[in-house]
GROMACS .gro file of C-alpha atoms in nm:
model
  399
    1MET     CA    1 -18.172   5.713  -3.729
    2ALA     CA    2 -18.336   6.015  -3.970
    3VAL     CA    3 -18.721   5.927  -4.011
    4GLY     CA    4 -18.686   5.919  -4.358
    5ASP     CA    5 -18.423   5.610  -4.362
    6MET     CA    6 -18.707   5.411  -4.076
    7VAL     CA    7 -18.782   5.077  -4.245
    8PRO     CA    8 -19.151   4.979  -4.173
    9GLU     CA    9 -19.161   4.683  -3.930
   10GLY     CA   10 -19.137   4.340  -4.130
   11ARG     CA   11 -18.970   4.512  -4.451
   12THR     CA   12 -18.626   4.420  -4.467
   13GLY     CA   13 -18.525   4.521  -4.838
   14PRO     CA   14 -18.589   4.776  -5.093
   15PRO     CA   15 -18.964   4.870  -5.163
   16ARG     CA   16 -19.079   4.708  -5.456
   17ALA     CA   17 -19.147   4.965  -5.679
   18SER     CA   18 -18.722   4.975  -5.697
   19LEU     CA   19 -18.645   4.661  -5.777
   20LEU     CA   20 -18.840   4.810  -6.140
   21TYR     CA   21 -18.541   5.062  -6.169
   22ASP     CA   22 -18.204   4.816  -6.076
   23PRO     CA   23 -18.033   4.788  -6.427
   24LYS     CA   24 -17.987   4.449  -6.281
   25VAL     CA   25 -18.325   4.327  -6.169
   26ARG     CA   26 -18.484   4.393  -6.539
   27GLY     CA   27 -18.177   4.264  -6.743
   28ILE     CA   28 -18.225   3.888  -6.605
   29VAL     CA   29 -18.611   4.020  -6.699
   30SER     CA   30 -18.593   4.106  -7.056
   31GLN     CA   31 -18.362   3.791  -7.079
   32ILE     CA   32 -18.607   3.587  -6.938
   33VAL     CA   33 -18.879   3.742  -7.135
   34VAL     CA   34 -18.637   3.713  -7.505
   35ALA     CA   35 -18.615   3.391  -7.411
   36VAL     CA   36 -19.032   3.297  -7.361
   37SER     CA   37 -18.984   3.452  -7.724
   38LEU     CA   38 -18.777   3.281  -7.896
   39VAL     CA   39 -18.907   2.886  -7.711
   40ALA     CA   40 -19.261   3.015  -7.818
   41PHE     CA   41 -19.168   3.156  -8.119
   42PHE     CA   42 -18.984   2.817  -8.271
   43TRP     CA   43 -19.318   2.596  -8.106
   44TRP     CA   44 -19.495   2.815  -8.335
   45ILE     CA   45 -19.270   2.672  -8.653
   46ILE     CA   46 -19.291   2.378  -8.554
   47ASP     CA   47 -19.619   2.335  -8.441
   48ASN     CA   48 -19.724   2.428  -8.791
   49THR     CA   49 -19.520   2.239  -8.992
   50ARG     CA   50 -19.631   1.958  -8.859
   51GLU     CA   51 -20.048   2.016  -8.894
   52ASN     CA   52 -19.952   2.137  -9.271
   53LEU     CA   53 -19.763   1.815  -9.352
   54GLN     CA   54 -20.008   1.597  -9.234
   55ARG     CA   55 -20.259   1.812  -9.386
   56LEU     CA   56 -20.158   1.759  -9.739
   57ARG     CA   57 -20.034   1.374  -9.583
   58ILE     CA   58 -19.631   1.440  -9.628
   59ALA     CA   59 -19.463   1.184  -9.438
   60SER     CA   60 -19.142   1.351  -9.162
   61GLY     CA   61 -18.872   1.207  -9.095
   62PHE     CA   62 -18.537   1.051  -9.173
   63ASN     CA   63 -18.611   0.717  -9.308
   64PHE     CA   64 -18.602   0.801  -9.691
   65LEU     CA   65 -18.208   0.863  -9.695
   66TRP     CA   66 -18.218   0.499  -9.725
   67GLU     CA   67 -18.420   0.451  -9.977
   68ARG     CA   68 -18.303   0.389 -10.316
   69ALA     CA   69 -18.180   0.719 -10.526
   70GLY     CA   70 -18.269   0.629 -10.863
   71PHE     CA   71 -18.033   0.848 -11.054
   72ALA     CA   72 -17.645   0.900 -11.107
   73ILE     CA   73 -17.418   1.167 -11.079
   74SER     CA   74 -17.231   1.292 -11.301
   75GLN     CA   75 -16.891   1.387 -11.050
   76THR     CA   76 -16.767   1.086 -10.775
   77LEU     CA   77 -16.523   1.146 -10.527
   78VAL     CA   78 -16.666   0.790 -10.373
   79GLU     CA   79 -16.789   0.497 -10.591
   80TYR     CA   80 -17.165   0.584 -10.631
   81THR     CA   81 -17.446   0.417 -10.867
   82PRO     CA   82 -17.772   0.508 -10.858
   83GLU     CA   83 -17.829   0.173 -10.642
   84SER     CA   84 -17.683   0.392 -10.405
   85SER     CA   85 -17.887   0.557 -10.119
   86TYR     CA   86 -18.022   0.870 -10.065
   87ALA     CA   87 -17.790   0.902  -9.769
   88TRP     CA   88 -17.488   0.789  -9.963
   89SER     CA   89 -17.604   1.094 -10.286
   90PHE     CA   90 -17.544   1.325  -9.943
   91VAL     CA   91 -17.266   1.252  -9.906
   92VAL     CA   92 -17.171   1.245 -10.258
   93GLY     CA   93 -17.249   1.625 -10.310
   94LEU     CA   94 -17.096   1.607  -9.970
   95LEU     CA   95 -16.794   1.553 -10.091
   96ASN     CA   96 -16.837   1.789 -10.459
   97THR     CA   97 -16.933   2.114 -10.254
   98ILE     CA   98 -16.547   1.980  -9.964
   99LEU     CA   99 -16.318   1.947 -10.297
  100VAL     CA  100 -16.429   2.324 -10.486
  101ALA     CA  101 -16.457   2.499 -10.165
  102ALA     CA  102 -16.149   2.348 -10.087
  103ILE     CA  103 -15.955   2.393 -10.437
  104GLY     CA  104 -16.081   2.814 -10.477
  105ILE     CA  105 -15.968   2.892 -10.153
  106VAL     CA  106 -15.631   2.812 -10.253
  107LEU     CA  107 -15.645   2.912 -10.560
  108ALA     CA  108 -15.854   3.271 -10.397
  109SER     CA  109 -15.550   3.366 -10.126
  110ILE     CA  110 -15.316   3.332 -10.458
  111ILE     CA  111 -15.413   3.542 -10.646
  112GLY     CA  112 -15.550   3.746 -10.413
  113PHE     CA  113 -15.157   3.770 -10.278
  114VAL     CA  114 -15.030   3.739 -10.554
  115ALA     CA  115 -15.350   4.054 -10.718
  116GLY     CA  116 -15.296   4.267 -10.441
  117ILE     CA  117 -14.910   4.310 -10.419
  118ALA     CA  118 -14.963   4.381 -10.789
  119ARG     CA  119 -15.216   4.691 -10.737
  120LEU     CA  120 -14.938   4.877 -10.457
  121SER     CA  121 -14.606   4.794 -10.769
  122PRO     CA  122 -14.440   5.145 -10.834
  123ASN     CA  123 -14.472   4.944 -11.225
  124LYS     CA  124 -14.809   5.161 -11.333
  125LEU     CA  125 -14.867   4.843 -11.571
  126ILE     CA  126 -14.865   4.616 -11.330
  127SER     CA  127 -15.103   4.821 -11.090
  128GLY     CA  128 -15.320   4.915 -11.397
  129ILE     CA  129 -15.393   4.532 -11.469
  130ALA     CA  130 -15.442   4.454 -11.127
  131ALA     CA  131 -15.700   4.734 -11.087
  132VAL     CA  132 -15.911   4.675 -11.416
  133TYR     CA  133 -15.885   4.286 -11.288
  134ILE     CA  134 -16.066   4.381 -10.934
  135GLU     CA  135 -16.212   4.640 -11.044
  136THR     CA  136 -16.425   4.423 -11.351
  137LEU     CA  137 -16.442   4.174 -11.154
  138ARG     CA  138 -16.571   4.255 -10.805
  139ASN     CA  139 -16.856   4.467 -10.945
  140ALA     CA  140 -17.033   4.197 -11.176
  141PRO     CA  141 -17.231   3.987 -11.045
  142LEU     CA  142 -17.042   3.525 -10.890
  143LEU     CA  143 -17.417   3.469 -11.095
  144LEU     CA  144 -17.369   3.623 -11.440
  145GLN     CA  145 -16.947   3.519 -11.484
  146LEU     CA  146 -17.067   3.149 -11.351
  147PHE     CA  147 -17.290   3.219 -11.767
  148PHE     CA  148 -16.962   3.353 -11.836
  149TRP     CA  149 -16.730   3.105 -11.784
  150TYR     CA  150 -16.925   2.772 -11.859
  151GLY     CA  151 -17.136   2.937 -12.163
  152ALA     CA  152 -16.962   3.120 -12.305
  153VAL     CA  153 -16.554   2.985 -12.283
  154LEU     CA  154 -16.570   2.584 -12.192
  155THR     CA  155 -16.924   2.459 -12.371
  156VAL     CA  156 -16.799   2.661 -12.713
  157LEU     CA  157 -16.458   2.424 -12.746
  158PRO     CA  158 -16.437   2.253 -13.029
  159GLY     CA  159 -16.543   1.848 -12.934
  160PRO     CA  160 -16.319   1.525 -12.874
  161ARG     CA  161 -16.160   1.473 -13.244
  162GLN     CA  162 -16.059   1.861 -13.268
  163ALA     CA  163 -15.963   1.894 -12.907
  164VAL     CA  164 -15.666   2.169 -12.812
  165ASP     CA  165 -15.373   1.933 -12.694
  166LEU     CA  166 -15.197   2.060 -12.444
  167PRO     CA  167 -14.844   1.961 -12.287
  168LEU     CA  168 -14.747   1.619 -12.141
  169GLY     CA  169 -15.029   1.461 -12.322
  170ALA     CA  170 -15.325   1.712 -12.185
  171ASN     CA  171 -15.602   1.751 -12.374
  172ILE     CA  172 -15.914   2.081 -12.310
  173SER     CA  173 -16.299   2.016 -12.523
  174ASN     CA  174 -16.639   2.079 -12.394
  175ARG     CA  175 -16.595   1.748 -12.247
  176GLY     CA  176 -16.405   1.946 -12.048
  177LEU     CA  177 -15.973   1.916 -11.932
  178ILE     CA  178 -15.830   1.589 -11.949
  179LEU     CA  179 -15.502   1.498 -11.798
  180PRO     CA  180 -15.299   1.279 -11.765
  181TRP     CA  181 -15.309   1.063 -11.412
  182PRO     CA  182 -15.128   0.777 -11.250
  183ALA     CA  183 -15.265   0.419 -11.238
  184PHE     CA  184 -15.185   0.257 -10.928
  185GLU     CA  185 -15.204  -0.087 -10.881
  186PRO     CA  186 -15.132  -0.225 -10.541
  187GLY     CA  187 -14.823  -0.129 -10.305
  188ALA     CA  188 -14.861   0.159 -10.406
  189TYR     CA  189 -14.998   0.258 -10.019
  190ALA     CA  190 -14.601   0.314  -9.898
  191THR     CA  191 -14.542   0.551 -10.143
  192ALA     CA  192 -14.832   0.775 -10.032
  193ILE     CA  193 -14.700   0.676  -9.652
  194ALA     CA  194 -14.375   0.814  -9.727
  195VAL     CA  195 -14.570   1.109  -9.933
  196LEU     CA  196 -14.707   1.184  -9.603
  197VAL     CA  197 -14.382   1.129  -9.323
  198ALA     CA  198 -14.202   1.379  -9.556
  199LEU     CA  199 -14.408   1.670  -9.518
  200LEU     CA  200 -14.488   1.571  -9.080
  201GLY     CA  201 -14.055   1.579  -9.132
  202ALA     CA  202 -14.073   1.868  -9.344
  203TRP     CA  203 -14.265   1.990  -9.107
  204ALA     CA  204 -14.068   1.933  -8.842
  205ILE     CA  205 -13.723   2.102  -8.982
  206ALA     CA  206 -13.908   2.433  -9.058
  207ARG     CA  207 -14.011   2.407  -8.657
  208TRP     CA  208 -13.674   2.327  -8.528
  209ALA     CA  209 -13.580   2.572  -8.733
  210ARG     CA  210 -13.669   2.896  -8.697
  211ARG     CA  211 -13.632   2.814  -8.242
  212ARG     CA  212 -13.277   2.717  -8.374
  213GLN     CA  213 -13.224   3.060  -8.488
  214GLU     CA  214 -13.458   3.220  -8.181
  215ALA     CA  215 -13.210   3.137  -7.983
  216THR     CA  216 -12.870   3.166  -8.171
  217GLY     CA  217 -12.950   3.401  -8.485
  218GLN     CA  218 -12.787   3.122  -8.735
  219PRO     CA  219 -13.008   3.053  -9.051
  220PHE     CA  220 -13.056   2.693  -9.188
  221PRO     CA  221 -13.211   2.601  -9.547
  222ALA     CA  222 -13.473   2.475  -9.410
  223PHE     CA  223 -13.716   2.552  -9.636
  224LEU     CA  224 -13.451   2.420  -9.938
  225THR     CA  225 -13.464   2.138  -9.677
  226GLY     CA  226 -13.836   2.017  -9.636
  227VAL     CA  227 -13.881   2.078 -10.086
  228ALA     CA  228 -13.593   1.830 -10.129
  229LEU     CA  229 -13.701   1.573  -9.801
  230VAL     CA  230 -14.127   1.640  -9.917
  231ILE     CA  231 -13.910   1.477 -10.330
  232LEU     CA  232 -13.694   1.268 -10.252
  233LEU     CA  233 -13.831   1.011  -9.994
  234PRO     CA  234 -14.178   0.943 -10.234
  235ILE     CA  235 -13.907   0.871 -10.519
  236LEU     CA  236 -13.682   0.675 -10.335
  237VAL     CA  237 -13.954   0.466 -10.151
  238PHE     CA  238 -14.120   0.441 -10.520
  239LEU     CA  239 -13.834   0.293 -10.665
  240VAL     CA  240 -13.718   0.049 -10.392
  241THR     CA  241 -14.137  -0.080 -10.467
  242GLY     CA  242 -14.075  -0.166 -10.744
  243ARG     CA  243 -14.257   0.101 -10.948
  244PRO     CA  244 -14.660   0.018 -10.822
  245ALA     CA  245 -14.790   0.263 -11.019
  246THR     CA  246 -14.804   0.401 -11.371
  247ILE     CA  247 -14.971   0.707 -11.577
  248SER     CA  248 -15.304   0.662 -11.775
  249TYR     CA  249 -15.282   0.857 -12.105
  250PRO     CA  250 -15.609   1.010 -12.275
  251GLU     CA  251 -15.664   0.827 -12.561
  252LEU     CA  252 -15.990   0.888 -12.830
  253GLN     CA  253 -16.192   0.612 -12.883
  254GLY     CA  254 -16.517   0.655 -13.043
  255PHE     CA  255 -16.717   1.013 -12.954
  256ASN     CA  256 -16.503   1.080 -12.647
  257PHE     CA  257 -16.118   1.020 -12.467
  258VAL     CA  258 -16.047   0.729 -12.231
  259GLY     CA  259 -15.780   0.706 -11.957
  260GLY     CA  260 -15.633   1.007 -11.795
  261LEU     CA  261 -15.801   1.193 -11.538
  262ASN     CA  262 -16.166   1.398 -11.651
  263ILE     CA  263 -16.208   1.787 -11.564
  264GLN     CA  264 -16.547   1.811 -11.638
  265PRO     CA  265 -16.616   2.192 -11.756
  266GLU     CA  266 -16.918   2.247 -11.492
  267PHE     CA  267 -16.595   2.197 -11.218
  268VAL     CA  268 -16.324   2.432 -11.399
  269ALA     CA  269 -16.599   2.707 -11.473
  270LEU     CA  270 -16.711   2.658 -11.100
  271LEU     CA  271 -16.315   2.706 -10.963
  272LEU     CA  272 -16.233   2.985 -11.213
  273GLY     CA  273 -16.558   3.199 -11.160
  274LEU     CA  274 -16.541   3.108 -10.777
  275SER     CA  275 -16.173   3.125 -10.697
  276LEU     CA  276 -16.108   3.477 -10.965
  277TYR     CA  277 -16.446   3.645 -10.798
  278THR     CA  278 -16.337   3.631 -10.453
  279GLY     CA  279 -15.975   3.726 -10.526
  280THR     CA  280 -16.086   3.979 -10.641
  281PHE     CA  281 -16.222   4.077 -10.243
  282ILE     CA  282 -15.903   3.911 -10.089
  283ALA     CA  283 -15.629   4.151 -10.310
  284GLU     CA  284 -15.825   4.490 -10.176
  285ILE     CA  285 -15.743   4.309  -9.797
  286VAL     CA  286 -15.390   4.238  -9.901
  287ARG     CA  287 -15.352   4.577  -9.995
  288ALA     CA  288 -15.539   4.726  -9.720
  289GLY     CA  289 -15.317   4.519  -9.454
  290ILE     CA  290 -14.960   4.602  -9.644
  291LEU     CA  291 -15.118   4.954  -9.666
  292ALA     CA  292 -15.180   4.914  -9.296
  293VAL     CA  293 -14.800   4.842  -9.236
  294SER     CA  294 -14.580   5.147  -9.074
  295HIS     CA  295 -14.378   5.270  -9.399
  296GLY     CA  296 -14.040   5.327  -9.150
  297GLN     CA  297 -14.053   4.947  -9.110
  298THR     CA  298 -13.970   4.949  -9.506
  299GLU     CA  299 -13.712   5.192  -9.480
  300ALA     CA  300 -13.544   5.053  -9.187
  301ALA     CA  301 -13.550   4.760  -9.337
  302TYR     CA  302 -13.412   4.922  -9.637
  303ALA     CA  303 -13.126   5.116  -9.406
  304LEU     CA  304 -13.015   4.756  -9.271
  305GLY     CA  305 -12.971   4.656  -9.673
  306PHE     CA  306 -13.244   4.414  -9.749
  307ARG     CA  307 -13.363   4.412 -10.051
  308PRO     CA  308 -13.760   4.480 -10.209
  309GLY     CA  309 -13.804   4.098 -10.253
  310PRO     CA  310 -13.640   3.984  -9.836
  311THR     CA  311 -13.847   4.322  -9.757
  312LEU     CA  312 -14.201   4.266  -9.807
  313ARG     CA  313 -14.151   3.856  -9.766
  314LEU     CA  314 -13.972   3.897  -9.403
  315ILE     CA  315 -14.105   4.219  -9.246
  316ILE     CA  316 -14.416   4.378  -9.415
  317ILE     CA  317 -14.642   4.120  -9.510
  318PRO     CA  318 -14.591   3.928  -9.134
  319GLN     CA  319 -14.630   4.259  -9.022
  320ALA     CA  320 -14.953   4.202  -9.218
  321MET     CA  321 -15.107   3.927  -9.163
  322ARG     CA  322 -15.303   4.063  -8.809
  323VAL     CA  323 -15.529   4.274  -8.986
  324ILE     CA  324 -15.542   4.052  -9.294
  325ILE     CA  325 -15.664   3.747  -9.184
  326PRO     CA  326 -15.951   3.902  -8.969
  327PRO     CA  327 -16.140   4.002  -9.354
  328LEU     CA  328 -16.021   3.742  -9.466
  329THR     CA  329 -16.195   3.393  -9.256
  330ASN     CA  330 -16.457   3.582  -9.426
  331GLN     CA  331 -16.448   3.582  -9.773
  332TYR     CA  332 -16.328   3.192  -9.737
  333LEU     CA  333 -16.712   3.186  -9.553
  334ASN     CA  334 -16.824   3.407  -9.868
  335LEU     CA  335 -16.657   3.089 -10.132
  336THR     CA  336 -16.810   2.851  -9.868
  337LYS     CA  337 -17.110   2.934  -9.974
  338ASN     CA  338 -17.143   3.093 -10.250
  339SER     CA  339 -17.025   2.722 -10.457
  340SER     CA  340 -17.409   2.699 -10.354
  341LEU     CA  341 -17.460   2.838 -10.752
  342ALA     CA  342 -17.327   2.546 -10.828
  343VAL     CA  343 -17.690   2.442 -10.940
  344ALA     CA  344 -17.712   2.719 -11.227
  345ILE     CA  345 -17.414   2.536 -11.426
  346GLY     CA  346 -17.515   2.254 -11.320
  347TYR     CA  347 -17.190   2.099 -11.105
  348PRO     CA  348 -17.334   1.813 -10.828
  349ASP     CA  349 -17.278   2.018 -10.530
  350LEU     CA  350 -17.432   1.960 -10.227
  351VAL     CA  351 -17.738   2.161 -10.282
  352SER     CA  352 -17.807   2.059 -10.677
  353VAL     CA  353 -17.795   1.678 -10.564
  354PHE     CA  354 -17.952   1.713 -10.181
  355SER     CA  355 -18.190   1.998 -10.201
  356GLY     CA  356 -18.243   1.969 -10.554
  357THR     CA  357 -18.327   1.638 -10.692
  358VAL     CA  358 -18.356   1.430 -10.385
  359LEU     CA  359 -18.567   1.611 -10.254
  360SER     CA  360 -18.796   1.716 -10.650
  361GLN     CA  361 -18.859   1.260 -10.555
  362THR     CA  362 -18.901   1.224 -10.171
  363GLY     CA  363 -19.064   1.598 -10.132
  364GLN     CA  364 -18.888   1.569  -9.798
  365SER     CA  365 -18.832   1.915  -9.871
  366VAL     CA  366 -18.823   2.009  -9.439
  367GLU     CA  367 -18.494   1.765  -9.366
  368THR     CA  368 -18.308   1.836  -9.651
  369ILE     CA  369 -18.342   2.157  -9.652
  370LEU     CA  370 -18.214   2.087  -9.235
  371ILE     CA  371 -17.964   1.875  -9.340
  372THR     CA  372 -17.811   2.077  -9.662
  373MET     CA  373 -17.865   2.419  -9.363
  374LEU     CA  374 -17.610   2.245  -9.089
  375VAL     CA  375 -17.381   2.165  -9.332
  376TYR     CA  376 -17.352   2.490  -9.421
  377LEU     CA  377 -17.322   2.571  -9.057
  378THR     CA  378 -17.088   2.290  -9.000
  379LEU     CA  379 -16.840   2.420  -9.219
  380SER     CA  380 -16.828   2.732  -9.159
  381LEU     CA  381 -16.781   2.691  -8.838
  382LEU     CA  382 -16.451   2.480  -8.910
  383THR     CA  383 -16.353   2.739  -9.126
  384ALA     CA  384 -16.397   2.986  -8.829
  385LEU     CA  385 -16.223   2.800  -8.584
  386PHE     CA  386 -15.882   2.677  -8.845
  387MET     CA  387 -15.864   3.117  -8.876
  388ASN     CA  388 -15.872   3.185  -8.529
  389TRP     CA  389 -15.607   2.908  -8.434
  390PHE     CA  390 -15.453   3.045  -8.764
  391ASN     CA  391 -15.471   3.420  -8.669
  392ALA     CA  392 -15.372   3.351  -8.268
  393ARG     CA  393 -15.041   3.164  -8.399
  394VAL     CA  394 -14.944   3.481  -8.656
  395ALA     CA  395 -15.062   3.725  -8.412
  396LEU     CA  396 -14.754   4.010  -8.270
  397VAL     CA  397 -14.697   3.880  -7.938
  398GLU     CA  398 -14.523   4.149  -7.712
  399ARG     CA  399 -14.275   4.122  -7.413
   0.00000   0.00000   0.00000
């Protein structure tokens, strides 16, 4: 053994100084330091908040949720009165947020896909209109667009007595869009069950048809079959059960309409603003996804006799989805979070109802803001989880 390799008696490992240069040891020490620092930081915030609340004599806790709310909400998807609790007003605001976010995501996706495909159209007029729409709306602040739709378009409409009549008995005024709406009677649940069964049946048929085509190469009209099932089965059940629903048409009585479904102008303005604004970003994502597919795929499809429509639908879009979905998820998350701007135009979403009215009445700022943040975090995580699952479903699988 060389002299330099000799280990002093009583020592059984590397020198202590060498531990400082071990990447693994340094990594562990760094993580411990960061973890302790974060714990100490959050403990300081919590302790400081507690001391400030005690100094200002502000009660903390969540018992206020079960107290009487004492205020009305203009739009509710569930029964609500001023006698309801703050917890129930939270539910009402949450449902309103989910409603506008869900419908907005669907509309923004449709608008974005249409505009993105139109942007690539060889027709100069169509591509030019799509380009003007995208470049104009995506470079204007969303809050300004909400003010435009609400203050410059919807609130200047005529009053109920001079409402603009629309097809199928609908009308629009400064009170909102009023549509005919079914009034359900006892026994209508059977029709609702038939709709769910028909949707599940259409999904099962589409899945079976795809497996059948992969195995045998023989196509099956799954789309038309599913549409027929979704339409005919509920109608059949509706007729068999004695037509347990009637159509309620809006009628002018006094200074307002009664009957039908009243879609408030705040909801319409928020939905238009969110859908059209987010649709511009989705359009660019779709355009980039289509351009990411090799042009040789289009040429090969044309050589096999495919026309432009089936080529885009069956060959280009499925391959482009692997590029489209990841950034598309971000736009869905942004739309959900941007719905909090509803407070600017008076739509009773979660922020307006809970972080606005409830906070101002109770003074429980820490609790209400914490709950609101956790709700948006949960919605974002659920959306991301679903989109990750969908991305895995449509991903190309190598053989």
